[in-house]
Short mmCIF file of C-alpha atoms and ligand atoms in Angstrom, two decimals:
data_model
loop_
_atom_site.label_atom_id
_atom_site.label_comp_id
_atom_site.label_asym_id
_atom_site.label_seq_id
_atom_site.Cartn_x
_atom_site.Cartn_y
_atom_site.Cartn_z
CA MET P 141 0.13 0.02 0.51
CA LEU P 142 1.40 3.50 -1.30
CA ILE P 143 -0.06 6.59 0.58
CA THR P 144 0.98 9.98 -0.36
CA ILE P 145 0.95 13.44 1.35
CA GLU P 146 0.84 16.20 -0.71
CA GLY P 147 0.36 20.24 -0.41
CA ILE P 148 1.78 23.51 -0.89
CA ASP P 149 5.17 24.48 1.08
CA GLY P 150 3.91 25.07 4.62
CA SER P 151 0.98 22.96 4.75
CA GLY P 152 1.99 20.51 7.21
CA LYS P 153 2.64 17.38 4.85
CA THR P 154 6.30 16.34 6.56
CA THR P 155 4.41 16.61 10.44
CA LEU P 156 1.52 14.35 9.36
CA ALA P 157 3.73 11.81 7.04
CA GLN P 158 6.10 11.41 9.95
CA ALA P 159 3.52 11.22 12.53
CA LEU P 160 1.54 8.54 10.53
CA ALA P 161 4.28 6.71 9.53
CA GLU P 162 5.38 6.28 13.34
CA LYS P 163 2.30 5.03 14.30
CA PHE P 164 1.94 2.30 11.82
CA ASN P 165 5.62 1.57 11.33
CA PHE P 166 5.35 2.51 7.73
CA THR P 167 8.61 3.12 5.79
CA TYR P 168 8.77 7.25 5.24
CA PHE P 169 10.49 8.69 2.41
CA ARG P 170 10.40 12.29 1.04
CA GLU P 171 10.77 13.72 -2.56
CA PRO P 172 13.09 14.63 -3.97
CA GLY P 173 15.56 12.84 -2.12
CA ALA P 174 15.90 9.40 -0.76
CA THR P 175 18.45 8.12 -2.49
CA ILE P 176 21.88 9.31 -3.07
CA LEU P 177 21.34 10.48 -6.77
CA GLY P 178 18.10 11.88 -5.33
CA GLU P 179 19.51 13.88 -2.09
CA LYS P 180 22.16 15.60 -4.67
CA ILE P 181 19.58 16.50 -7.29
CA ARG P 182 17.40 17.89 -4.31
CA GLU P 183 20.13 20.04 -3.35
CA ILE P 184 20.64 21.51 -7.02
CA LEU P 185 16.74 21.91 -7.32
CA LEU P 186 16.49 24.07 -4.50
CA ASN P 187 19.53 26.25 -5.00
CA THR P 188 20.39 26.67 -8.30
CA PRO P 189 19.00 29.18 -10.85
CA MET P 190 17.52 26.75 -13.84
CA PHE P 191 14.71 26.74 -16.55
CA PRO P 192 11.35 25.19 -15.90
CA GLU P 193 12.05 22.52 -18.26
CA THR P 194 14.94 22.08 -16.87
CA GLU P 195 13.58 21.68 -13.39
CA LEU P 196 10.67 19.20 -14.33
CA LEU P 197 13.16 16.87 -15.84
CA LEU P 198 15.52 16.79 -12.60
CA PHE P 199 12.14 16.08 -10.23
CA SER P 200 11.47 13.38 -12.67
CA ALA P 201 15.17 12.05 -12.96
CA ALA P 202 15.23 12.37 -9.21
CA ARG P 203 11.88 10.38 -9.24
CA SER P 204 12.93 7.57 -11.61
CA GLN P 205 16.06 6.73 -9.36
CA PHE P 206 13.77 6.40 -6.34
CA VAL P 207 11.22 4.35 -7.62
CA THR P 208 13.56 1.69 -8.93
CA GLU P 209 15.87 1.63 -6.05
CA LYS P 210 13.67 2.58 -2.71
CA LEU P 211 10.19 2.39 -3.26
CA ARG P 212 9.54 -0.66 -5.32
CA PRO P 213 11.34 -2.78 -2.56
CA ALA P 214 10.05 -0.89 0.22
CA LEU P 215 6.54 -1.70 -0.95
CA GLU P 216 7.53 -5.23 -1.27
CA GLU P 217 8.39 -5.53 2.40
CA GLY P 218 5.49 -3.49 3.54
CA HIS P 219 3.35 -0.24 3.37
CA VAL P 220 5.10 3.18 2.68
CA ILE P 221 4.18 6.93 3.08
CA LEU P 222 5.41 9.23 0.95
CA ASP P 223 6.15 13.04 1.33
CA ARG P 224 5.45 14.14 -2.09
CA TYR P 225 5.01 12.58 -5.14
CA ILE P 226 4.01 12.55 -8.69
CA ASP P 227 0.75 15.28 -7.32
CA SER P 228 3.45 17.86 -6.83
CA THR P 229 5.16 17.84 -10.17
CA MET P 230 1.53 18.61 -11.67
CA ALA P 231 0.94 21.12 -8.99
CA TYR P 232 4.22 23.06 -9.33
CA GLN P 233 5.21 22.19 -12.67
CA GLY P 234 1.99 22.16 -14.57
CA TYR P 235 -0.24 24.49 -12.88
CA GLY P 236 2.35 26.65 -11.17
CA LEU P 237 5.02 26.91 -13.79
CA GLY P 238 2.44 26.19 -16.79
CA ILE P 239 4.51 23.48 -18.47
CA ASP P 240 2.11 21.42 -20.64
CA ARG P 241 0.24 19.09 -18.32
CA SER P 242 0.02 16.03 -20.81
CA PHE P 243 3.68 16.17 -21.49
CA ILE P 244 3.90 15.97 -17.46
CA ARG P 245 1.38 12.85 -16.96
CA SER P 246 3.47 10.65 -19.86
CA LEU P 247 6.61 12.01 -17.89
CA ASN P 248 5.12 10.80 -14.56
CA ALA P 249 3.91 7.70 -15.75
CA GLN P 250 7.59 6.77 -17.57
CA ALA P 251 9.70 7.87 -14.30
CA THR P 252 7.19 5.72 -11.68
CA GLY P 253 6.42 3.13 -14.21
CA GLY P 254 3.08 3.70 -13.72
CA LEU P 255 2.98 2.88 -9.77
CA GLN P 256 -0.14 4.79 -8.43
CA PRO P 257 -0.59 5.53 -4.75
CA GLN P 258 -3.91 3.90 -3.12
CA LEU P 259 -4.71 6.99 -1.46
CA THR P 260 -3.22 10.65 -1.52
CA ILE P 261 -4.06 12.87 1.37
CA LEU P 262 -4.34 16.56 0.29
CA LEU P 263 -3.67 19.34 3.12
CA ASP P 264 -5.33 22.18 1.70
CA LEU P 265 -5.10 25.95 3.39
CA PRO P 266 -4.91 29.51 2.37
CA VAL P 267 -1.86 30.35 1.13
CA GLU P 268 -1.02 33.21 3.43
CA THR P 269 -1.71 30.59 6.06
CA ALA P 270 1.06 28.17 4.87
CA MET P 271 3.49 31.05 4.30
CA SER P 272 3.03 32.55 7.56
CA ARG P 273 4.51 28.95 8.44
CA THR P 274 7.50 28.88 6.38
CA GLY P 275 7.75 32.71 6.77
CA ASN P 276 10.63 32.86 9.82
CA ARG P 277 13.04 30.36 8.19
CA ILE P 278 16.70 31.20 7.41
CA GLY P 279 17.61 30.85 3.82
CA HIS P 280 14.41 30.02 1.82
CA ASP P 281 15.05 28.07 -1.16
CA ARG P 282 14.42 28.84 -4.77
CA ILE P 283 10.98 27.35 -4.85
CA GLU P 284 9.83 28.92 -1.69
CA VAL P 285 10.50 32.47 -2.55
CA ARG P 286 8.58 32.04 -5.99
CA GLY P 287 5.49 34.39 -3.60
CA LYS P 288 1.92 34.30 -3.30
CA ASN P 289 0.65 34.12 -7.15
CA PHE P 290 2.61 31.34 -7.78
CA PHE P 291 1.31 29.33 -4.73
CA GLU P 292 -2.46 30.07 -5.38
CA LEU P 293 -1.94 28.39 -8.96
CA VAL P 294 -0.26 25.77 -7.14
CA ARG P 295 -2.81 25.01 -4.72
CA GLU P 296 -5.87 25.20 -7.38
CA GLY P 297 -3.73 22.68 -9.18
CA TYR P 298 -3.86 20.58 -6.60
CA LEU P 299 -7.19 20.92 -5.72
CA ILE P 300 -8.42 20.06 -9.47
CA THR P 301 -6.40 17.00 -9.55
CA ALA P 302 -8.25 15.87 -6.21
CA ARG P 303 -11.51 16.81 -7.66
CA ALA P 304 -10.48 14.85 -10.94
CA ASN P 305 -9.85 11.90 -9.26
CA PRO P 306 -11.65 11.27 -5.98
CA GLU P 307 -11.57 7.84 -5.76
CA ARG P 308 -7.76 8.23 -4.71
CA PHE P 309 -7.84 11.67 -2.88
CA GLU P 310 -9.19 12.99 0.41
CA ILE P 311 -9.02 16.46 1.18
CA LEU P 312 -8.22 17.37 4.73
CA ASP P 313 -8.35 21.03 6.04
CA GLY P 314 -4.55 22.41 6.86
CA THR P 315 -5.79 24.77 8.91
CA LEU P 316 -6.99 22.46 11.60
CA PRO P 317 -4.32 21.61 14.68
CA PRO P 318 -1.81 18.96 13.68
CA GLU P 319 -3.29 16.74 16.62
CA LYS P 320 -6.76 16.76 14.39
CA ILE P 321 -5.16 16.53 11.36
CA PHE P 322 -3.62 13.15 12.47
CA THR P 323 -6.92 11.88 13.87
CA GLU P 324 -8.93 12.69 10.51
CA ALA P 325 -6.03 10.77 8.46
CA ILE P 326 -6.26 8.03 10.63
CA CYS P 327 -10.14 7.71 10.25
CA THR P 328 -9.47 8.23 6.30
CA ILE P 329 -6.67 5.50 6.05
CA GLY P 330 -8.63 2.76 8.00
CA ARG P 331 -12.03 4.02 5.71
CA ARG P 332 -10.38 3.97 2.47
CA LEU P 333 -8.16 1.38 2.82
CA GLU P 334 -10.42 -0.68 5.08
CA VAL P 335 -7.55 -0.97 7.39
CA VAL P 336 -8.35 -2.26 10.76
CA ILE P 337 -6.59 0.00 13.22
N1 T5A I 156 8.61 20.11 -5.57
C1 T5A I 156 8.53 18.76 -5.19
C2 T5A I 156 7.98 20.35 -6.93
O1 T5A I 156 8.20 21.32 -7.48
N2 T5A I 156 7.94 19.32 -7.92
C3 T5A I 156 7.88 18.34 -7.34
O2 T5A I 156 7.77 17.42 -8.31
C4 T5A I 156 8.55 17.87 -5.85
C5 T5A I 156 8.59 16.51 -5.67
C6 T5A I 156 10.79 20.46 -1.68
C7 T5A I 156 10.57 21.56 -3.03
O3 T5A I 156 10.01 20.58 -3.98
C8 T5A I 156 9.20 21.45 -4.40
C9 T5A I 156 8.14 21.55 -3.58
C10 T5A I 156 8.84 22.06 -2.40
O4 T5A I 156 8.75 23.59 -2.80
P1 T5A I 156 10.86 20.50 0.63
O5 T5A I 156 11.69 21.46 1.63
O6 T5A I 156 10.59 19.06 0.59
O7 T5A I 156 11.15 21.00 -0.73
O8 T5A I 156 9.44 21.51 0.95
P2 T5A I 156 8.23 21.03 1.77
O9 T5A I 156 7.63 19.67 1.35
O10 T5A I 156 7.32 21.96 1.01
O11 T5A I 156 8.55 20.83 3.07
P3 T5A I 156 7.95 22.33 4.23
O12 T5A I 156 8.52 21.89 5.43
O13 T5A I 156 8.32 23.69 3.86
O14 T5A I 156 6.63 21.94 4.45
P4 T5A I 156 5.21 20.69 4.87
O15 T5A I 156 6.34 19.76 5.09
O16 T5A I 156 4.11 21.04 4.09
O17 T5A I 156 5.22 21.14 6.03
P5 T5A I 156 5.68 20.99 8.01
O18 T5A I 156 5.44 19.89 8.29
O19 T5A I 156 7.53 20.80 7.64
O20 T5A I 156 5.09 22.16 8.48
C11 T5A I 156 5.89 23.43 8.05
C12 T5A I 156 5.93 24.20 9.93
O21 T5A I 156 4.13 24.54 10.14
C13 T5A I 156 4.00 23.65 11.53
C14 T5A I 156 5.38 22.98 11.68
O22 T5A I 156 5.78 22.69 12.86
C15 T5A I 156 6.40 23.66 10.81
O23 T5A I 156 6.95 24.90 11.86
N3 T5A I 156 2.91 23.02 11.18
C16 T5A I 156 1.82 23.11 11.47
N4 T5A I 156 1.40 24.78 12.31
C17 T5A I 156 -0.11 24.74 12.76
N5 T5A I 156 -0.83 23.93 12.18
C18 T5A I 156 -0.69 22.41 11.66
N6 T5A I 156 -1.76 21.74 11.40
C19 T5A I 156 0.98 22.54 11.47
N7 T5A I 156 1.46 21.35 10.61
C20 T5A I 156 2.40 21.72 10.71
#
């Protein structure tokens, strides 16, 4: 079983994903990263100026390596919680940067070999709320500094994707306190995946 957690920067994904992984003893990974190559690409992606298409291809390259090297083997052993996956690329590079979305769909399919999550939890919240959480960080990365208009497009892109795939997505209110989101996520996992918790 593959569960992915999605949302704009500062939505609380990592907080939720790590809490769920700990509670259920699921394997946790984040994207981009999780492999030696992926961590190197992550560093480049977050700190080096580049064109939008270059950015898209680097995210996909990191994902291709990750799926084969780490994700598929981990899924053979048990359940996985993944902090960002293919929907991030559609939301950020597709809706946010305006790259052709059918191209992204096909690139996502290539990079993953068609591996889809059974459940995707989208933490949705106003951009201002998310930005107020990340605003105090020292040394913002290249994507974090894109500003409110960019993140409005990304948020809208996530919501469009979620509404088009209701069988896979559950949208949770990201403005709730972490404990409440955690409880709702547990209920969602139990209900959607018929897991006895
Ligand atoms: N990206 C990634 C793409 O553009 N395309 C892609 O294909 C992929 C895979 C990754 C960047 O790459 C982009 C998206 C990103 O910009 P990252 O550092 O991993 O960079 O960025 P994020 O995943 O966005 O990580 P963040 O830490 O910024 O956001 P999270 O994980 O959503 O938030 P979290 O849990 O770290 O929480 C942020 C703060 O809010 C508090 C936490 O304590 C923390 O201080 N918080 C809450 N506060 C109030 N209420 C809650 N419910 C809270 N939950 C957490």
